[in-house]
Every structure is written in C-alpha cells, then in structure tokens.
Amino acid sequence: MFYVKMFFQYVAQYMKIRLQYRADLIVEIVSDLLFQAVNLVFILVVFGHTQLLSGWTRDEIIFIYGFFLVPFALFSSFFNIWDFNDRYVVKGEFDRILTRPIHSLFQVILERMELESLFGVITGMAVMYYAGGRLDITFEWYEPALFIVFVLGGALVYAGIFIALASIAFWSDAKTSIMPMMYNIGNYGRYPVDIYNSVIRFVLTWILPFAFVGVYPSAFFLEKTEWYPYSFLTPFVGIGFFIFSIVLWNEGVKRYRGAGN
C-alpha cells in the first residue's frame, strides 16, 4: 500500500506541473499523434505498390500497428528511462535516489513518467477499430480480457528490455548509450516477423522479443492460427524479461560506485 500511495502522489504532482504549462502539453500530444500518423502513412505508401506483404494484407498490418501502439504507449508513459545513464549515473543523480526509503527503480520510474503518452492508447484503439471493421473482426466474450493480458505482456517486454539496458550503466558509466539504437530496433516489432530473414526473426522472438509487443499477440485476433502458441506466450515472455531486468538492476545497484572525480 505504501508504493500504491506513493504512485498516486507522484501522479498528482505530475499533473499539477504539466497543467501549469498547457500549451506545452498540447504541443507534445499533437507531435506524438503526428509521429504516429507518419508511420501509418508509411504503411499506406508501401501497400500503394503491392497488395500483399509476405501473405499479410494492408488492413492486417494496420491492425498490428494499432495493437503495437497500445503497449508501447504504456511503456512510454511509465518506463521512460532512455537517458538513465547520462542523467543518473554520469551526472550523479542516482546518489540522491539511494538516500530515500523506496526502491531505486520505482523512484526512477516515477520521476520519469510522461503520462501524456497514454494518448497513444486511444490512437492505437482507433487504428485497430478502423482496421478491424474492414477485416470484419468480431470479439468473443473472453477476448477483451485476453487483449488486456496481451497488452500488459507486451508493455512488460519493452520495460524489461530497456530496464536491462539501463542497468548496464552500473557496470559501464561511459556517456555513450545503445538506447537510441534499441528504440529503432524495437520498431521492427510493428510488422510481421515473417517478412524478415530467419536470423532477424530469431532475434525479435527470443533475444530482443519485440515481436511479442505487436505481431504475435495481434495474430490471435487476426485468427492466424499458426501463430497462436506465440500469442499465448506473450504474457509469460513479458513477465520473464521483466523479472530478469529487476534482478539485473538490483545486482547493478550493488556495484554502483557513486559519482566522483
């Protein structure tokens, strides 16, 4: 209950701060929507030159993209730690974190919240609704619950990967970071993995499992039966990677040397 109370206190303070600068908040939301629109236009341009992409139709790939936006929005809202190395380790702010009676990762997450990214959930749902209508997708009574489970699993996949990457900073406090490159690799999870060669497909499934954020869980709702086993693996992969990242983080904290000259 202590952590729940702290979470809502941080959220309340965050909203007070953000609402003091409404114009800036609106600009950020609009820029995010434009960025998502550009990616959608890219899909439409690709399918302006072909009817199928490795057996996937345009509307199916749009549906996958819409699904991807939902867990990605959750990740972006609560696990925005792409600059952890530079801000907390190199500049020494992690010393301050360790002086407080709360788990270090939880506090970093609370400090780096960007709740305006939750609008991506609405965008993703709208894109899915559009594509699902064109595909005549109907939901059974249990599928909304599965949708939530798959979304949370996908968000945990992203969170686990980037927490693990942030944890590397405890061993190597160099200012360089592989976070930007990893964000770009994560974009491959927006598209069906069978359009890539076998090596990339293996990496996106078992090494950096971004495919469990978009294509694999989406395949269940698209009734791609050959992908069903991967669909139901989504929450387990997400939980597994998240637990691994927490363990790696805790080990890294033990080796943190502090800021100094």
PDB file of C-alpha atoms in Angstrom:
ATOM      1  CA  MET A   1       0.000   0.000   0.000  1.00  0.00           C
ATOM      2  CA  PHE A   2       2.946   2.313   0.613  1.00  0.00           C
ATOM      3  CA  TYR A   3       4.033   2.001  -3.016  1.00  0.00           C
ATOM      4  CA  VAL A   4       0.478   2.478  -4.285  1.00  0.00           C
ATOM      5  CA  LYS A   5       0.132   5.633  -2.205  1.00  0.00           C
ATOM      6  CA  MET A   6       3.461   6.943  -3.469  1.00  0.00           C
ATOM      7  CA  PHE A   7       2.456   6.253  -7.055  1.00  0.00           C
ATOM      8  CA  PHE A   8      -0.729   8.307  -6.852  1.00  0.00           C
ATOM      9  CA  GLN A   9       1.050  11.108  -5.015  1.00  0.00           C
ATOM     10  CA  TYR A  10       3.604  11.312  -7.815  1.00  0.00           C
ATOM     11  CA  VAL A  11       0.828  11.230 -10.424  1.00  0.00           C
ATOM     12  CA  ALA A  12      -0.998  14.075  -8.658  1.00  0.00           C
ATOM     13  CA  GLN A  13       2.152  16.203  -8.537  1.00  0.00           C
ATOM     14  CA  TYR A  14       2.943  15.388 -12.153  1.00  0.00           C
ATOM     15  CA  MET A  15      -0.497  16.515 -13.314  1.00  0.00           C
ATOM     16  CA  LYS A  16      -0.217  19.771 -11.358  1.00  0.00           C
ATOM     17  CA  ILE A  17       3.107  20.533 -13.021  1.00  0.00           C
ATOM     18  CA  ARG A  18       2.014  19.613 -16.527  1.00  0.00           C
ATOM     19  CA  LEU A  19      -1.246  21.541 -16.317  1.00  0.00           C
ATOM     20  CA  GLN A  20       0.691  24.685 -15.420  1.00  0.00           C
ATOM     21  CA  TYR A  21       2.047  24.624 -18.983  1.00  0.00           C
ATOM     22  CA  ARG A  22      -0.978  23.581 -21.004  1.00  0.00           C
ATOM     23  CA  ALA A  23       0.329  24.838 -24.337  1.00  0.00           C
ATOM     24  CA  ASP A  24       3.498  22.767 -23.994  1.00  0.00           C
ATOM     25  CA  LEU A  25       1.415  19.723 -23.063  1.00  0.00           C
ATOM     26  CA  ILE A  26      -0.845  20.152 -26.091  1.00  0.00           C
ATOM     27  CA  VAL A  27       2.162  20.554 -28.405  1.00  0.00           C
ATOM     28  CA  GLU A  28       3.686  17.305 -27.115  1.00  0.00           C
ATOM     29  CA  ILE A  29       0.426  15.406 -27.577  1.00  0.00           C
ATOM     30  CA  VAL A  30      -0.025  16.744 -31.114  1.00  0.00           C
ATOM     31  CA  SER A  31       3.589  15.934 -32.030  1.00  0.00           C
ATOM     32  CA  ASP A  32       3.139  12.354 -30.813  1.00  0.00           C
ATOM     33  CA  LEU A  33      -0.028  11.997 -32.872  1.00  0.00           C
ATOM     34  CA  LEU A  34       1.745  13.354 -35.942  1.00  0.00           C
ATOM     35  CA  PHE A  35       4.612  10.910 -35.447  1.00  0.00           C
ATOM     36  CA  GLN A  36       2.166   8.007 -35.281  1.00  0.00           C
ATOM     37  CA  ALA A  37       0.351   9.335 -38.343  1.00  0.00           C
ATOM     38  CA  VAL A  38       3.612   9.385 -40.314  1.00  0.00           C
ATOM     39  CA  ASN A  39       4.199   5.711 -39.520  1.00  0.00           C
ATOM     40  CA  LEU A  40       0.670   4.895 -40.635  1.00  0.00           C
ATOM     41  CA  VAL A  41       1.183   6.821 -43.882  1.00  0.00           C
ATOM     42  CA  PHE A  42       4.351   4.792 -44.476  1.00  0.00           C
ATOM     43  CA  ILE A  43       2.304   1.573 -44.328  1.00  0.00           C
ATOM     44  CA  LEU A  44      -0.238   3.021 -46.751  1.00  0.00           C
ATOM     45  CA  VAL A  45       2.530   4.067 -49.157  1.00  0.00           C
ATOM     46  CA  VAL A  46       4.049   0.574 -49.101  1.00  0.00           C
ATOM     47  CA  PHE A  47       0.708  -1.001 -49.924  1.00  0.00           C
ATOM     48  CA  GLY A  48       0.171   1.502 -52.690  1.00  0.00           C
ATOM     49  CA  HIS A  49       2.678  -0.612 -54.623  1.00  0.00           C
ATOM     50  CA  THR A  50       1.662  -4.119 -53.545  1.00  0.00           C
ATOM     51  CA  GLN A  51      -1.457  -5.974 -52.386  1.00  0.00           C
ATOM     52  CA  LEU A  52       0.243  -8.446 -50.040  1.00  0.00           C
ATOM     53  CA  LEU A  53       3.387  -8.411 -47.923  1.00  0.00           C
ATOM     54  CA  SER A  54       4.507 -11.982 -47.261  1.00  0.00           C
ATOM     55  CA  GLY A  55       0.857 -13.034 -47.175  1.00  0.00           C
ATOM     56  CA  TRP A  56      -0.330 -10.150 -44.955  1.00  0.00           C
ATOM     57  CA  THR A  57      -2.870  -7.647 -46.240  1.00  0.00           C
ATOM     58  CA  ARG A  58      -2.735  -3.915 -45.708  1.00  0.00           C
ATOM     59  CA  ASP A  59      -5.531  -3.913 -43.139  1.00  0.00           C
ATOM     60  CA  GLU A  60      -3.913  -6.739 -41.173  1.00  0.00           C
ATOM     61  CA  ILE A  61      -0.643  -4.820 -40.889  1.00  0.00           C
ATOM     62  CA  ILE A  62      -2.546  -1.669 -39.920  1.00  0.00           C
ATOM     63  CA  PHE A  63      -4.279  -3.708 -37.197  1.00  0.00           C
ATOM     64  CA  ILE A  64      -0.884  -4.928 -35.939  1.00  0.00           C
ATOM     65  CA  TYR A  65       0.398  -1.370 -35.896  1.00  0.00           C
ATOM     66  CA  GLY A  66      -2.647  -0.216 -33.930  1.00  0.00           C
ATOM     67  CA  PHE A  67      -2.175  -3.002 -31.378  1.00  0.00           C
ATOM     68  CA  PHE A  68       1.516  -2.166 -31.071  1.00  0.00           C
ATOM     69  CA  LEU A  69       0.691   1.429 -30.152  1.00  0.00           C
ATOM     70  CA  VAL A  70      -1.235   0.374 -27.031  1.00  0.00           C
ATOM     71  CA  PRO A  71       1.537  -1.448 -25.077  1.00  0.00           C
ATOM     72  CA  PHE A  72       4.084   0.990 -26.452  1.00  0.00           C
ATOM     73  CA  ALA A  73       2.043   3.879 -25.000  1.00  0.00           C
ATOM     74  CA  LEU A  74       2.025   2.206 -21.578  1.00  0.00           C
ATOM     75  CA  PHE A  75       5.770   1.677 -21.789  1.00  0.00           C
ATOM     76  CA  SER A  76       6.433   5.261 -22.877  1.00  0.00           C
ATOM     77  CA  SER A  77       4.286   6.608 -20.039  1.00  0.00           C
ATOM     78  CA  PHE A  78       5.864   4.700 -17.158  1.00  0.00           C
ATOM     79  CA  PHE A  79       9.275   3.442 -18.281  1.00  0.00           C
ATOM     80  CA  ASN A  80      10.789   6.469 -19.964  1.00  0.00           C
ATOM     81  CA  ILE A  81      14.361   5.776 -18.839  1.00  0.00           C
ATOM     82  CA  TRP A  82      16.185   6.158 -22.141  1.00  0.00           C
ATOM     83  CA  ASP A  83      18.519   8.807 -20.612  1.00  0.00           C
ATOM     84  CA  PHE A  84      19.176   6.943 -17.347  1.00  0.00           C
ATOM     85  CA  ASN A  85      22.890   6.506 -17.992  1.00  0.00           C
ATOM     86  CA  ASP A  86      23.564  10.158 -18.720  1.00  0.00           C
ATOM     87  CA  ARG A  87      21.256  11.687 -16.129  1.00  0.00           C
ATOM     88  CA  TYR A  88      21.505   9.356 -13.145  1.00  0.00           C
ATOM     89  CA  VAL A  89      24.918   7.687 -13.403  1.00  0.00           C
ATOM     90  CA  VAL A  90      27.206  10.096 -15.256  1.00  0.00           C
ATOM     91  CA  LYS A  91      25.729  13.217 -13.604  1.00  0.00           C
ATOM     92  CA  GLY A  92      25.408  11.518 -10.236  1.00  0.00           C
ATOM     93  CA  GLU A  93      21.690  11.904  -9.556  1.00  0.00           C
ATOM     94  CA  PHE A  94      21.474   8.254  -8.565  1.00  0.00           C
ATOM     95  CA  ASP A  95      23.224   9.172  -5.303  1.00  0.00           C
ATOM     96  CA  ARG A  96      20.108  11.151  -4.385  1.00  0.00           C
ATOM     97  CA  ILE A  97      17.855   8.229  -5.307  1.00  0.00           C
ATOM     98  CA  LEU A  98      19.686   5.892  -2.926  1.00  0.00           C
ATOM     99  CA  THR A  99      19.124   8.181   0.062  1.00  0.00           C
ATOM    100  CA  ARG A 100      15.361   7.660   0.011  1.00  0.00           C
ATOM    101  CA  PRO A 101      13.358   4.787   1.599  1.00  0.00           C
ATOM    102  CA  ILE A 102      11.888   3.451  -1.629  1.00  0.00           C
ATOM    103  CA  HIS A 103      13.144   1.028  -4.243  1.00  0.00           C
ATOM    104  CA  SER A 104      15.511   2.836  -6.584  1.00  0.00           C
ATOM    105  CA  LEU A 105      13.918   1.617  -9.823  1.00  0.00           C
ATOM    106  CA  PHE A 106      10.422   2.520  -8.649  1.00  0.00           C
ATOM    107  CA  GLN A 107      11.544   6.041  -7.848  1.00  0.00           C
ATOM    108  CA  VAL A 108      13.323   6.484 -11.189  1.00  0.00           C
ATOM    109  CA  ILE A 109      10.175   5.322 -12.968  1.00  0.00           C
ATOM    110  CA  LEU A 110       8.032   7.786 -11.014  1.00  0.00           C
ATOM    111  CA  GLU A 111      10.403  10.661 -11.749  1.00  0.00           C
ATOM    112  CA  ARG A 112      10.466   9.901 -15.468  1.00  0.00           C
ATOM    113  CA  MET A 113       6.722   9.485 -16.030  1.00  0.00           C
ATOM    114  CA  GLU A 114       5.223  11.012 -19.166  1.00  0.00           C
ATOM    115  CA  LEU A 115       1.505  10.426 -18.757  1.00  0.00           C
ATOM    116  CA  GLU A 116       0.645  12.362 -21.915  1.00  0.00           C
ATOM    117  CA  SER A 117       1.952   9.346 -23.839  1.00  0.00           C
ATOM    118  CA  LEU A 118      -1.170   7.488 -22.707  1.00  0.00           C
ATOM    119  CA  PHE A 119      -2.984   9.203 -25.578  1.00  0.00           C
ATOM    120  CA  GLY A 120      -1.241   6.615 -27.716  1.00  0.00           C
ATOM    121  CA  VAL A 121      -3.662   4.057 -26.253  1.00  0.00           C
ATOM    122  CA  ILE A 122      -6.567   5.988 -27.766  1.00  0.00           C
ATOM    123  CA  THR A 123      -4.773   6.274 -31.103  1.00  0.00           C
ATOM    124  CA  GLY A 124      -3.975   2.563 -31.145  1.00  0.00           C
ATOM    125  CA  MET A 125      -7.555   1.598 -30.286  1.00  0.00           C
ATOM    126  CA  ALA A 126      -8.846   3.876 -33.053  1.00  0.00           C
ATOM    127  CA  VAL A 127      -6.479   2.334 -35.616  1.00  0.00           C
ATOM    128  CA  MET A 128      -7.476  -1.169 -34.507  1.00  0.00           C
ATOM    129  CA  TYR A 129     -11.163  -0.260 -34.736  1.00  0.00           C
ATOM    130  CA  TYR A 130     -10.688   1.030 -38.287  1.00  0.00           C
ATOM    131  CA  ALA A 131      -8.712  -1.996 -39.469  1.00  0.00           C
ATOM    132  CA  GLY A 132     -10.881  -4.464 -37.528  1.00  0.00           C
ATOM    133  CA  GLY A 133     -14.004  -3.074 -39.163  1.00  0.00           C
ATOM    134  CA  ARG A 134     -12.544  -3.563 -42.626  1.00  0.00           C
ATOM    135  CA  LEU A 135     -11.497  -7.098 -41.673  1.00  0.00           C
ATOM    136  CA  ASP A 136     -14.880  -7.935 -40.092  1.00  0.00           C
ATOM    137  CA  ILE A 137     -13.215  -8.920 -36.822  1.00  0.00           C
ATOM    138  CA  THR A 138     -15.646  -9.842 -34.064  1.00  0.00           C
ATOM    139  CA  PHE A 139     -14.659 -10.298 -30.423  1.00  0.00           C
ATOM    140  CA  GLU A 140     -15.816 -13.196 -28.295  1.00  0.00           C
ATOM    141  CA  TRP A 141     -16.817 -12.520 -24.683  1.00  0.00           C
ATOM    142  CA  TYR A 142     -13.399 -13.554 -23.337  1.00  0.00           C
ATOM    143  CA  GLU A 143     -11.251 -11.711 -25.863  1.00  0.00           C
ATOM    144  CA  PRO A 144     -11.287  -8.264 -24.177  1.00  0.00           C
ATOM    145  CA  ALA A 145      -9.665  -9.908 -21.134  1.00  0.00           C
ATOM    146  CA  LEU A 146      -7.079 -11.559 -23.399  1.00  0.00           C
ATOM    147  CA  PHE A 147      -6.477  -8.216 -25.058  1.00  0.00           C
ATOM    148  CA  ILE A 148      -5.610  -6.653 -21.693  1.00  0.00           C
ATOM    149  CA  VAL A 149      -3.324  -9.572 -20.808  1.00  0.00           C
ATOM    150  CA  PHE A 150      -1.538  -9.351 -24.176  1.00  0.00           C
ATOM    151  CA  VAL A 151      -1.156  -5.572 -23.884  1.00  0.00           C
ATOM    152  CA  LEU A 152       0.328  -5.809 -20.393  1.00  0.00           C
ATOM    153  CA  GLY A 153       2.625  -8.601 -21.562  1.00  0.00           C
ATOM    154  CA  GLY A 154       3.831  -6.502 -24.476  1.00  0.00           C
ATOM    155  CA  ALA A 155       4.436  -3.479 -22.234  1.00  0.00           C
ATOM    156  CA  LEU A 156       6.461  -5.652 -19.839  1.00  0.00           C
ATOM    157  CA  VAL A 157       8.565  -6.921 -22.751  1.00  0.00           C
ATOM    158  CA  TYR A 158       9.526  -3.363 -23.642  1.00  0.00           C
ATOM    159  CA  ALA A 159      10.031  -2.432 -19.987  1.00  0.00           C
ATOM    160  CA  GLY A 160      12.179  -5.481 -19.307  1.00  0.00           C
ATOM    161  CA  ILE A 161      14.453  -4.870 -22.278  1.00  0.00           C
ATOM    162  CA  PHE A 162      15.045  -1.202 -21.521  1.00  0.00           C
ATOM    163  CA  ILE A 163      15.446  -1.650 -17.776  1.00  0.00           C
ATOM    164  CA  ALA A 164      18.076  -4.304 -18.519  1.00  0.00           C
ATOM    165  CA  LEU A 165      19.830  -1.911 -20.902  1.00  0.00           C
ATOM    166  CA  ALA A 166      19.711   0.872 -18.325  1.00  0.00           C
ATOM    167  CA  SER A 167      21.218  -1.494 -15.755  1.00  0.00           C
ATOM    168  CA  ILE A 168      24.353  -1.858 -17.897  1.00  0.00           C
ATOM    169  CA  ALA A 169      25.223   1.689 -16.827  1.00  0.00           C
ATOM    170  CA  PHE A 170      26.081   0.404 -13.345  1.00  0.00           C
ATOM    171  CA  TRP A 171      28.954  -1.573 -14.833  1.00  0.00           C
ATOM    172  CA  SER A 172      29.940   0.890 -17.541  1.00  0.00           C
ATOM    173  CA  ASP A 173      29.449   4.553 -16.693  1.00  0.00           C
ATOM    174  CA  ALA A 174      30.526   5.824 -20.112  1.00  0.00           C
ATOM    175  CA  LYS A 175      28.321   8.523 -21.565  1.00  0.00           C
ATOM    176  CA  THR A 176      27.607   6.620 -24.764  1.00  0.00           C
ATOM    177  CA  SER A 177      24.403   4.581 -24.860  1.00  0.00           C
ATOM    178  CA  ILE A 178      22.788   1.969 -27.077  1.00  0.00           C
ATOM    179  CA  MET A 179      19.297   3.126 -26.110  1.00  0.00           C
ATOM    180  CA  PRO A 180      18.606   5.086 -29.350  1.00  0.00           C
ATOM    181  CA  MET A 181      19.672   2.125 -31.468  1.00  0.00           C
ATOM    182  CA  MET A 182      17.449  -0.190 -29.427  1.00  0.00           C
ATOM    183  CA  TYR A 183      14.458   2.115 -29.889  1.00  0.00           C
ATOM    184  CA  ASN A 184      14.956   1.804 -33.640  1.00  0.00           C
ATOM    185  CA  ILE A 185      15.224  -1.990 -33.419  1.00  0.00           C
ATOM    186  CA  GLY A 186      12.000  -2.018 -31.422  1.00  0.00           C
ATOM    187  CA  ASN A 187      10.179  -0.580 -34.415  1.00  0.00           C
ATOM    188  CA  TYR A 188      10.607  -3.929 -36.180  1.00  0.00           C
ATOM    189  CA  GLY A 189       8.006  -5.328 -33.782  1.00  0.00           C
ATOM    190  CA  ARG A 190       5.352  -3.316 -35.609  1.00  0.00           C
ATOM    191  CA  TYR A 191       5.481  -5.586 -38.629  1.00  0.00           C
ATOM    192  CA  PRO A 192       5.043  -9.345 -39.228  1.00  0.00           C
ATOM    193  CA  VAL A 193       8.257 -11.187 -38.415  1.00  0.00           C
ATOM    194  CA  ASP A 194       7.968 -13.486 -41.417  1.00  0.00           C
ATOM    195  CA  ILE A 195       8.857 -10.594 -43.738  1.00  0.00           C
ATOM    196  CA  TYR A 196      12.394 -10.744 -42.279  1.00  0.00           C
ATOM    197  CA  ASN A 197      15.065 -13.387 -42.714  1.00  0.00           C
ATOM    198  CA  SER A 198      15.407 -16.221 -40.194  1.00  0.00           C
ATOM    199  CA  VAL A 199      18.192 -14.548 -38.163  1.00  0.00           C
ATOM    200  CA  ILE A 200      16.241 -11.341 -37.584  1.00  0.00           C
ATOM    201  CA  ARG A 201      13.122 -13.378 -36.848  1.00  0.00           C
ATOM    202  CA  PHE A 202      15.004 -15.355 -34.176  1.00  0.00           C
ATOM    203  CA  VAL A 203      16.403 -12.183 -32.591  1.00  0.00           C
ATOM    204  CA  LEU A 204      12.993 -10.477 -32.499  1.00  0.00           C
ATOM    205  CA  THR A 205      11.455 -13.579 -30.910  1.00  0.00           C
ATOM    206  CA  TRP A 206      13.984 -14.855 -28.358  1.00  0.00           C
ATOM    207  CA  ILE A 207      16.817 -12.326 -27.900  1.00  0.00           C
ATOM    208  CA  LEU A 208      15.080  -8.964 -28.146  1.00  0.00           C
ATOM    209  CA  PRO A 209      11.459 -10.174 -28.225  1.00  0.00           C
ATOM    210  CA  PHE A 210       9.860  -7.063 -29.701  1.00  0.00           C
ATOM    211  CA  ALA A 211       7.671  -9.334 -31.830  1.00  0.00           C
ATOM    212  CA  PHE A 212       5.686 -10.097 -28.660  1.00  0.00           C
ATOM    213  CA  VAL A 213       4.683  -6.443 -28.479  1.00  0.00           C
ATOM    214  CA  GLY A 214       2.894  -6.289 -31.805  1.00  0.00           C
ATOM    215  CA  VAL A 215       2.659  -9.096 -34.306  1.00  0.00           C
ATOM    216  CA  TYR A 216       2.374 -12.191 -32.084  1.00  0.00           C
ATOM    217  CA  PRO A 217      -0.474 -11.017 -29.827  1.00  0.00           C
ATOM    218  CA  SER A 218      -2.219  -9.385 -32.794  1.00  0.00           C
ATOM    219  CA  ALA A 219      -2.104 -12.678 -34.690  1.00  0.00           C
ATOM    220  CA  PHE A 220      -4.617 -14.155 -32.238  1.00  0.00           C
ATOM    221  CA  PHE A 221      -7.257 -11.554 -33.055  1.00  0.00           C
ATOM    222  CA  LEU A 222      -6.458 -11.847 -36.759  1.00  0.00           C
ATOM    223  CA  GLU A 223      -7.079 -15.610 -36.451  1.00  0.00           C
ATOM    224  CA  LYS A 224      -3.623 -16.544 -37.701  1.00  0.00           C
ATOM    225  CA  THR A 225      -3.738 -19.992 -36.111  1.00  0.00           C
ATOM    226  CA  GLU A 226      -0.114 -20.832 -36.895  1.00  0.00           C
ATOM    227  CA  TRP A 227       0.944 -18.016 -34.539  1.00  0.00           C
ATOM    228  CA  TYR A 228      -1.378 -18.911 -31.652  1.00  0.00           C
ATOM    229  CA  PRO A 229       1.352 -20.560 -29.499  1.00  0.00           C
ATOM    230  CA  TYR A 230       3.391 -17.367 -29.707  1.00  0.00           C
ATOM    231  CA  SER A 231       0.328 -15.261 -28.898  1.00  0.00           C
ATOM    232  CA  PHE A 232      -0.257 -17.088 -25.625  1.00  0.00           C
ATOM    233  CA  LEU A 233       3.445 -16.879 -24.769  1.00  0.00           C
ATOM    234  CA  THR A 234       3.233 -13.070 -24.728  1.00  0.00           C
ATOM    235  CA  PRO A 235       2.436 -12.561 -21.004  1.00  0.00           C
ATOM    236  CA  PHE A 236       4.990 -15.183 -19.951  1.00  0.00           C
ATOM    237  CA  VAL A 237       7.748 -13.643 -22.065  1.00  0.00           C
ATOM    238  CA  GLY A 238       6.848 -10.203 -20.709  1.00  0.00           C
ATOM    239  CA  ILE A 239       6.894 -11.329 -17.073  1.00  0.00           C
ATOM    240  CA  GLY A 240      10.088 -13.333 -17.609  1.00  0.00           C
ATOM    241  CA  PHE A 241      12.003 -10.452 -19.167  1.00  0.00           C
ATOM    242  CA  PHE A 242      10.686  -8.010 -16.570  1.00  0.00           C
ATOM    243  CA  ILE A 243      11.789 -10.212 -13.654  1.00  0.00           C
ATOM    244  CA  PHE A 244      15.190 -10.706 -15.290  1.00  0.00           C
ATOM    245  CA  SER A 245      15.586  -6.934 -15.644  1.00  0.00           C
ATOM    246  CA  ILE A 246      14.718  -6.358 -11.965  1.00  0.00           C
ATOM    247  CA  VAL A 247      17.306  -8.925 -10.878  1.00  0.00           C
ATOM    248  CA  LEU A 248      19.904  -7.319 -13.168  1.00  0.00           C
ATOM    249  CA  TRP A 249      19.022  -3.863 -11.813  1.00  0.00           C
ATOM    250  CA  ASN A 250      19.392  -4.969  -8.188  1.00  0.00           C
ATOM    251  CA  GLU A 251      22.770  -6.536  -8.927  1.00  0.00           C
ATOM    252  CA  GLY A 252      23.833  -3.365 -10.694  1.00  0.00           C
ATOM    253  CA  VAL A 253      22.846  -1.183  -7.744  1.00  0.00           C
ATOM    254  CA  LYS A 254      25.145  -3.258  -5.507  1.00  0.00           C
ATOM    255  CA  ARG A 255      28.038  -2.373  -7.817  1.00  0.00           C
ATOM    256  CA  TYR A 256      27.198   1.306  -8.145  1.00  0.00           C
ATOM    257  CA  ARG A 257      30.268   3.337  -7.178  1.00  0.00           C
ATOM    258  CA  GLY A 258      28.685   6.747  -6.864  1.00  0.00           C
ATOM    259  CA  ALA A 259      29.556   9.993  -8.571  1.00  0.00           C
ATOM    260  CA  GLY A 260      33.022  11.435  -8.094  1.00  0.00           C
ATOM    261  CA  ASN A 261      36.114  12.711  -9.823  1.00  0.00           C
TER     262      ASN A 261
END
